[in-house]
Coordinates of C-alpha atoms in Angstrom, one line a residue:
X27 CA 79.4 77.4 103.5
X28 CA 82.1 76.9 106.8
X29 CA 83.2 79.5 108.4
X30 CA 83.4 82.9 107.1
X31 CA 87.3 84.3 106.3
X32 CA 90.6 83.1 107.0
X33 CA 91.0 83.9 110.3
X34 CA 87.6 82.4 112.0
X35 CA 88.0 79.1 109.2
X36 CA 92.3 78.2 110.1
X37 CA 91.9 79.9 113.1
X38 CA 94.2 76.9 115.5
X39 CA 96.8 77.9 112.8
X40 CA 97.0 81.2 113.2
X41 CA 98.3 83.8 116.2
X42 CA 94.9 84.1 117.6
X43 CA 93.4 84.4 120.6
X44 CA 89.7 85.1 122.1
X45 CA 90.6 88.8 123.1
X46 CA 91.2 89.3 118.9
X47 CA 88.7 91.7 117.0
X48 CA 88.7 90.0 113.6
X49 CA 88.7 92.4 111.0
X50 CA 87.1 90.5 107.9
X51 CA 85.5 90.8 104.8
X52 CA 85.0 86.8 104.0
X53 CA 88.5 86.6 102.3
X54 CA 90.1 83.5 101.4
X55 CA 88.1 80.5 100.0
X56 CA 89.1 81.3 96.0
X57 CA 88.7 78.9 93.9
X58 CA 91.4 76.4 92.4
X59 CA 90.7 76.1 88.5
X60 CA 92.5 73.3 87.0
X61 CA 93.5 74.7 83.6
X62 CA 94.1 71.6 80.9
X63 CA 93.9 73.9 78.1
X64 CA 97.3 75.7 79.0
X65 CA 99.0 72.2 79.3
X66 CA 97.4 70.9 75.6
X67 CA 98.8 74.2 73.8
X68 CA 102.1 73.5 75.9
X69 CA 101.8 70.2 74.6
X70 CA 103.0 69.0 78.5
X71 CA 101.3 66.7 80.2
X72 CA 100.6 67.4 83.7
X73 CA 98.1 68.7 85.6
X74 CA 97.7 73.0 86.2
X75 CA 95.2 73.7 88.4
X76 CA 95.4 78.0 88.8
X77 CA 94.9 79.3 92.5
X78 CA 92.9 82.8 91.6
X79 CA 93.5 85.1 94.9
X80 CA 92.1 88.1 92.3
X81 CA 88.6 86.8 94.0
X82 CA 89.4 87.9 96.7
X83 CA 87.3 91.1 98.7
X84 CA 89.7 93.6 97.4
X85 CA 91.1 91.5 94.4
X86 CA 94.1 90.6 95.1
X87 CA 96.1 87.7 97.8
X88 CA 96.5 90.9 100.3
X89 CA 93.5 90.5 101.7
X90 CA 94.6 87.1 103.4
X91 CA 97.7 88.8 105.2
X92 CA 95.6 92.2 106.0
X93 CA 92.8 90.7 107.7
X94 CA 95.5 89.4 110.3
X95 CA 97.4 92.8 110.6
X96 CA 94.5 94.5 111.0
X97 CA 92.9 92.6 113.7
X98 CA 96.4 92.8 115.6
X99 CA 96.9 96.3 115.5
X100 CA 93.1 97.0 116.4
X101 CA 93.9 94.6 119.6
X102 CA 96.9 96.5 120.5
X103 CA 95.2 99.6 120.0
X104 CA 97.2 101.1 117.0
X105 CA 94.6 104.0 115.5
X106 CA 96.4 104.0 112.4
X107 CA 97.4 101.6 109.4
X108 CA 100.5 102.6 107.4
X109 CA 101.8 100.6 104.3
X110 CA 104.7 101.5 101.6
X111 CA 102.8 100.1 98.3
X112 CA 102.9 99.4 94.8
X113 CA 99.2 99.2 94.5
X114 CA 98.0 96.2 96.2
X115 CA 99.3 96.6 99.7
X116 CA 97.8 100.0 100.0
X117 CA 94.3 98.9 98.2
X118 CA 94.0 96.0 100.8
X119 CA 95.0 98.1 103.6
X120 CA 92.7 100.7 102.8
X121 CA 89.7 98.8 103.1
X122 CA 90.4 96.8 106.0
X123 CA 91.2 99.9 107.9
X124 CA 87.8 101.5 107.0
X125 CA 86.3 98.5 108.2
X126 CA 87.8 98.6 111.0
X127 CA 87.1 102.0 112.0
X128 CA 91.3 103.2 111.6
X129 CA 93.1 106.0 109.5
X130 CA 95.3 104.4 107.4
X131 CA 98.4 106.2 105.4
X132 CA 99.7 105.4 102.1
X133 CA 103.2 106.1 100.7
X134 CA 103.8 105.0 97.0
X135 CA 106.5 106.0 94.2
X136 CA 105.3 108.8 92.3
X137 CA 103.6 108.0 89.0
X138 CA 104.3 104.1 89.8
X139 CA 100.9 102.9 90.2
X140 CA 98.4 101.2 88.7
X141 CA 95.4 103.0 88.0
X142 CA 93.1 100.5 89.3
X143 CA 94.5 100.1 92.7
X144 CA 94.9 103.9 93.2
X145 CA 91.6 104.2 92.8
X146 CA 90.6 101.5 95.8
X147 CA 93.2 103.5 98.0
X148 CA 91.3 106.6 97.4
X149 CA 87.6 105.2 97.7
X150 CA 88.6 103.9 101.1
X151 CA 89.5 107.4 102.3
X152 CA 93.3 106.4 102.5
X153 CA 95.5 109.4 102.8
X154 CA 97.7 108.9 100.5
X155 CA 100.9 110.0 99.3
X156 CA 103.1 109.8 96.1
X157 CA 106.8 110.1 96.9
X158 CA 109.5 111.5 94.8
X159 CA 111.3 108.0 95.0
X160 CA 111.0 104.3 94.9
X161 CA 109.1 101.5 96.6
X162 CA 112.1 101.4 98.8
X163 CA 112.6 104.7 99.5
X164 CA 108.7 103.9 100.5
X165 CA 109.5 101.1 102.5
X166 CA 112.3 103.0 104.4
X167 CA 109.8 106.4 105.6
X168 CA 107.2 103.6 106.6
X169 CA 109.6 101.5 108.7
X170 CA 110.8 104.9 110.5
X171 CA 107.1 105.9 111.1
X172 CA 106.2 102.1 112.7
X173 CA 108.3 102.8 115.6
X174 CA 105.5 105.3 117.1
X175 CA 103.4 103.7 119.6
X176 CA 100.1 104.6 117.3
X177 CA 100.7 103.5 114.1
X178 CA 100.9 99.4 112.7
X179 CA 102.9 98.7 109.3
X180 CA 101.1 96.4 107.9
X181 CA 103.6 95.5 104.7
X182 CA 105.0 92.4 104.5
X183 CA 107.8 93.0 107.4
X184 CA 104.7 92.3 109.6
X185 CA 104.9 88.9 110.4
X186 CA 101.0 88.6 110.7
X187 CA 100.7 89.1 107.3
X188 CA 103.3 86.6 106.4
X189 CA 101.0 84.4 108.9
X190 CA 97.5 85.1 106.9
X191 CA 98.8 84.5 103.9
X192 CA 100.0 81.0 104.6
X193 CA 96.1 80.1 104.5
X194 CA 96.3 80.0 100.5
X195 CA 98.4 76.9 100.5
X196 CA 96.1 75.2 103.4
X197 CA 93.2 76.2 101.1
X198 CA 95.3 74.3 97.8
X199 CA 95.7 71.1 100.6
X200 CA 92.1 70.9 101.0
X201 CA 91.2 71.3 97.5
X202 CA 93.3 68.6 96.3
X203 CA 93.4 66.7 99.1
X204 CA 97.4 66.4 99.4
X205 CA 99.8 69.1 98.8
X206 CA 100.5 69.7 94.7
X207 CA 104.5 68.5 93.6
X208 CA 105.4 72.0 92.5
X209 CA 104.1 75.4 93.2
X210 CA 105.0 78.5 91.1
X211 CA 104.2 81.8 92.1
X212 CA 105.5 85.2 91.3
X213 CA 108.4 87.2 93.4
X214 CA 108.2 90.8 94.3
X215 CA 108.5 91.5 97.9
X216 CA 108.6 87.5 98.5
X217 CA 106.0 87.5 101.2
X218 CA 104.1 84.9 99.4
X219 CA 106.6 82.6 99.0
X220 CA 107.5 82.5 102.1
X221 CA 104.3 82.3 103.2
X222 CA 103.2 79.9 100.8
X223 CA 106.1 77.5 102.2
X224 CA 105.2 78.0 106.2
X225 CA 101.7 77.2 105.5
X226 CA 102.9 74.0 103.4
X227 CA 105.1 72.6 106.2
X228 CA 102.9 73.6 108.9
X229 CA 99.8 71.8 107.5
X230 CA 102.0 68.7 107.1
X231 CA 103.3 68.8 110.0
X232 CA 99.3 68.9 111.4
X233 CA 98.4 65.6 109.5
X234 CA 96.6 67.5 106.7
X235 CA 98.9 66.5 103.9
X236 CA 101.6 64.0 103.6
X237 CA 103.9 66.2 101.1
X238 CA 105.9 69.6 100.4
X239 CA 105.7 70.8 96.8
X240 CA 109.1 72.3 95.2
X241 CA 108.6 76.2 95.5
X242 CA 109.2 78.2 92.1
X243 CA 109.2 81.5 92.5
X244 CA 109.2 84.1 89.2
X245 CA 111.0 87.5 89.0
X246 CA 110.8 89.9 86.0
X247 CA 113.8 90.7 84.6
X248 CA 114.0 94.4 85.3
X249 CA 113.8 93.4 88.9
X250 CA 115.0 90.1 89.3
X251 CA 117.3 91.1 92.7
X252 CA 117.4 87.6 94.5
X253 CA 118.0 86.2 91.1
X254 CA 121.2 88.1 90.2
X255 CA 122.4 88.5 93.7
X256 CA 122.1 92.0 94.5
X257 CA 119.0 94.9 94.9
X258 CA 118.4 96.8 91.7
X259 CA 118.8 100.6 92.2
X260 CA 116.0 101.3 90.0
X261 CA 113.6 98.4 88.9
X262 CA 111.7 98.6 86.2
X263 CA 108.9 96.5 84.5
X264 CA 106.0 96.7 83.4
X265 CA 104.1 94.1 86.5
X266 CA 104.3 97.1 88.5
X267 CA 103.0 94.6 91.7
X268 CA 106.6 93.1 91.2
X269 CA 108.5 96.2 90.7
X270 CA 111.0 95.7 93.7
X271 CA 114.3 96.0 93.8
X272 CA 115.2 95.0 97.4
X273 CA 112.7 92.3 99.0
X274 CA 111.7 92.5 102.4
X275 CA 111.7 88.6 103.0
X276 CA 114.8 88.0 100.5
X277 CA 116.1 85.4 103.0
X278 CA 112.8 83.9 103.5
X279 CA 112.6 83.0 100.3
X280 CA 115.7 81.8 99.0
X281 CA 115.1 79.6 102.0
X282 CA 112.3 78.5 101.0
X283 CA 113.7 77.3 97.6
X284 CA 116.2 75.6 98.4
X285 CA 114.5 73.9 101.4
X286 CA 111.9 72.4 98.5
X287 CA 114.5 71.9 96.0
X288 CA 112.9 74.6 94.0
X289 CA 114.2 77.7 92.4
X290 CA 113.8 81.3 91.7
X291 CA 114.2 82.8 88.6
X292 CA 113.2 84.8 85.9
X293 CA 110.9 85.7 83.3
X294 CA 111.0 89.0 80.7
X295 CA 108.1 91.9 80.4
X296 CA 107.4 90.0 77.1
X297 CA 107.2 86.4 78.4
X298 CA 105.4 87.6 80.8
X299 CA 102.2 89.6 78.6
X300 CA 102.4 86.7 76.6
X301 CA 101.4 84.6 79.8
X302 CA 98.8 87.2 80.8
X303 CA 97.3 87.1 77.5
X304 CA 97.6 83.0 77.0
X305 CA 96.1 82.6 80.6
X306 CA 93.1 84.7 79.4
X307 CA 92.3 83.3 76.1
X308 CA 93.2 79.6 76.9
X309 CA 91.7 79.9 80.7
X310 CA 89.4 82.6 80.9
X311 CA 91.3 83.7 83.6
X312 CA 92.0 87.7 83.8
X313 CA 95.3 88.2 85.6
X314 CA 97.2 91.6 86.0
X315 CA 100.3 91.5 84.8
X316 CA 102.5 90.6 87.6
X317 CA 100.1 87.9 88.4
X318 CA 101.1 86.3 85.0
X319 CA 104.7 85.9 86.2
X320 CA 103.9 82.1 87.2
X321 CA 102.3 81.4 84.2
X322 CA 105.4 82.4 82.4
X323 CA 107.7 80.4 84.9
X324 CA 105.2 77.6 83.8
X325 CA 105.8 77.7 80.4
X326 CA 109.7 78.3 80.7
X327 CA 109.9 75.5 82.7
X328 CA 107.8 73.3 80.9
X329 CA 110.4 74.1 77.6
X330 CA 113.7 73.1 79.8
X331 CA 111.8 70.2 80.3
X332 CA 111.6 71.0 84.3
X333 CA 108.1 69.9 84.8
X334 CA 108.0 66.1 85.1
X335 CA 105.0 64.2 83.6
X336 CA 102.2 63.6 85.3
X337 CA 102.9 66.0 88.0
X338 CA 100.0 67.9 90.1
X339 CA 101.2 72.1 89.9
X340 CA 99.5 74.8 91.1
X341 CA 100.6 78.4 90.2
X342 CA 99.1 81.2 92.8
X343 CA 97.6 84.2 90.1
X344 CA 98.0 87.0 92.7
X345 CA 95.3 90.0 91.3
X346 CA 92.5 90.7 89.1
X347 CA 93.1 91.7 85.6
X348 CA 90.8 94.9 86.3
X349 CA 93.8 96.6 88.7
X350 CA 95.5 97.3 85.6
X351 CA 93.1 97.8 82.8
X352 CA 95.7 100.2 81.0
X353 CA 98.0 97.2 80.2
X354 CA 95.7 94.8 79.4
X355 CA 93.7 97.2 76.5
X356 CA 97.4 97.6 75.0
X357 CA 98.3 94.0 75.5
X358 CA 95.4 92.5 74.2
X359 CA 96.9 93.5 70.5
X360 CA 93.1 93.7 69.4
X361 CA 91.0 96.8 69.5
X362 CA 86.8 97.4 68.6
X363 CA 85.8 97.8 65.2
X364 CA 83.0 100.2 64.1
X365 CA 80.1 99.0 61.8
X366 CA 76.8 100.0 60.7
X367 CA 74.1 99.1 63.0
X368 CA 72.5 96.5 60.4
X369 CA 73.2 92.3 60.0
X370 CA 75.3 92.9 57.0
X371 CA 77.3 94.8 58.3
X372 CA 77.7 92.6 61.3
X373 CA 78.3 89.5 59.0
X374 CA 80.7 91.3 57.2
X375 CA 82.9 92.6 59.8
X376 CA 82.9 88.9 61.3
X377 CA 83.4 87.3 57.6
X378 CA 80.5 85.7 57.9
X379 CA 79.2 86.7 54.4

């Protein structure tokens, strides 16, 4: 099996030592699914291979980064975990800090949350609470509370989270056994991107790969701020993991665009359910909606004729499907049918008569 979470398996990677507690619950090591069924109804021809971080302990790429945090702040002593969250963040956060014995503290928008992901903050015993505001407003309270001796943020303005989550792309690197020629992903905070692009040059620069991939990174529409050049007051879709109108690690990742010669751009709420519902049908893949972002770069892309033939791409699908079962019930366009509990009524109701 190898070593046992992200930290003890790329540990000469990582900002490490012997005197680190590692705070782990086996994350990283999701699987890469290579997903020819996508390209056929694209009618492209490449190869997608679909990096699924939704496998991971708390179901969602967070894990990687929080593991890191977590074991950092326990070093220094911090006895509690803060994050400003959409969801994700404050789900990941939560159960690291349990297992690591810490409080941790919770500030999201009010009403702005999936209910899947409230609920892991809860069952963790994170304190949390809903602020009459944005995830910026969040952000802001957070960032004013980190300067007390006792508390660790642990969003992505950590750089040890930035550093865990770098592991993905050495995990893509092994898999293939070279670095893929493009990598989509989806934007919110841009932590992953940026990420995703350290680990890339870092593992190259190590021997383990000869090649960088061009970054694309996806923003929806309603918050698209790196795209049009200026935060969004009030951003609004519908992948609330996305839903961010002023990134943390904007710089980062406009860097690490146009280092790759990639882009970032962006997709609509529509493009994007149609990707969540096209990645689930075609790939058996179940995404949450922000997490389909990617696949809707993909297919944009793939139209503008952006995705050259023959071409190895991986797309990072961020959460599990289940963080946001509200969206996916609607989006699925299909609901249950009631029949009599008999064959014929079975074979009827299947038009199978």
């Amino acid at each position: 099996m190898g070593e046992h979470g992200v930290i003890r398996r790329y540990r000469r990677f990582l900002p490490v030592s012997e005197d680190t507690p590692v705070i782990s619950l086996n994350e990283g090591g999701t699987p890469l699914i290579e997903a020819p069924g996508i390209v056929s109804k694209l009618g492209g021809d490449f190869h997608l291979f679909v990096k699924y971080e939704g496998l991971n302990p708390t179901a969602s790429f967070k894990d990687r980064g929080m593991t890191l945090a977590v074991s950092k702040a326990a070093e220094r002593g911090a006895r509690i975990v803060a994050c400003a969250s959409t969801g994700n963040t404050s789900a990941s956060a939560a159960a690291y800090a349990a297992r690591a014995g810490m409080r941790c503290l919770v500030l999201i928008p009010e009403g702005k949350i999936a209910y899947g992901k409230m609920a892991q903050a809860l069952i963790h015993g994170a304190q949390t609470l809903e602020i009459r505001g944005n995830f910026d407003d969040a952000l802001e309270i957070v960032r004013e509370l980190g300067k007390r001796e006792d508390v660790e943020v642990v969003n992505s303005i950590n750089p040890y989270r930035i550093q865990g989550q770098k592991t993905a792309s050495f995990e893509v690197c092994d898999a293939l056994g070279e670095a893929p020629d493009m990598h989509f992903l989806p934007v919110g905070n841009a932590g992953n991107i940026t990420a995703y692009w350290m680990g890339y040059k870092e593992y190259r620069e190590g021997g383990n790969s000869s090649k960088l991939p061009r970054m694309m990174g996806w923003q929806a529409e309603g918050a698209a701020p790196i795209v049009l050049g200026a935060p969004v007051e009030r951003p609004e879709t519908v992948a609330t993991a996305i839903r961010i109108g002023n990134p943390a690690s904007w710089e980062h990742a406009v860097n690490a665009a146009t280092e790759s010669s990639g882009a970032i751009d962006m997709v609509s709420d529509e493009e994007i359910l149609d990707a969540q519902r096209m990645l689930a049908r075609t790939a058996g893949i179940f995404v949450e909606p922000a997490s389909a972002a990617g696949i809707a770069g993909i297919v944009k892309s793939h139209s503008r004729g952006d995705i050259p033939n023959g071409s190895t791409v991986v797309v990072t699908v961020t959460g599990h499907g289940l963080k946001d079962p509200g969206v996916a019930v609607e989006n699925s366009l299909a609901e249950s049918t009631v029949v009599d509990a008999d064959l014929d009524s079975v074979l009827a109701a299947i038009g199978l008569v």
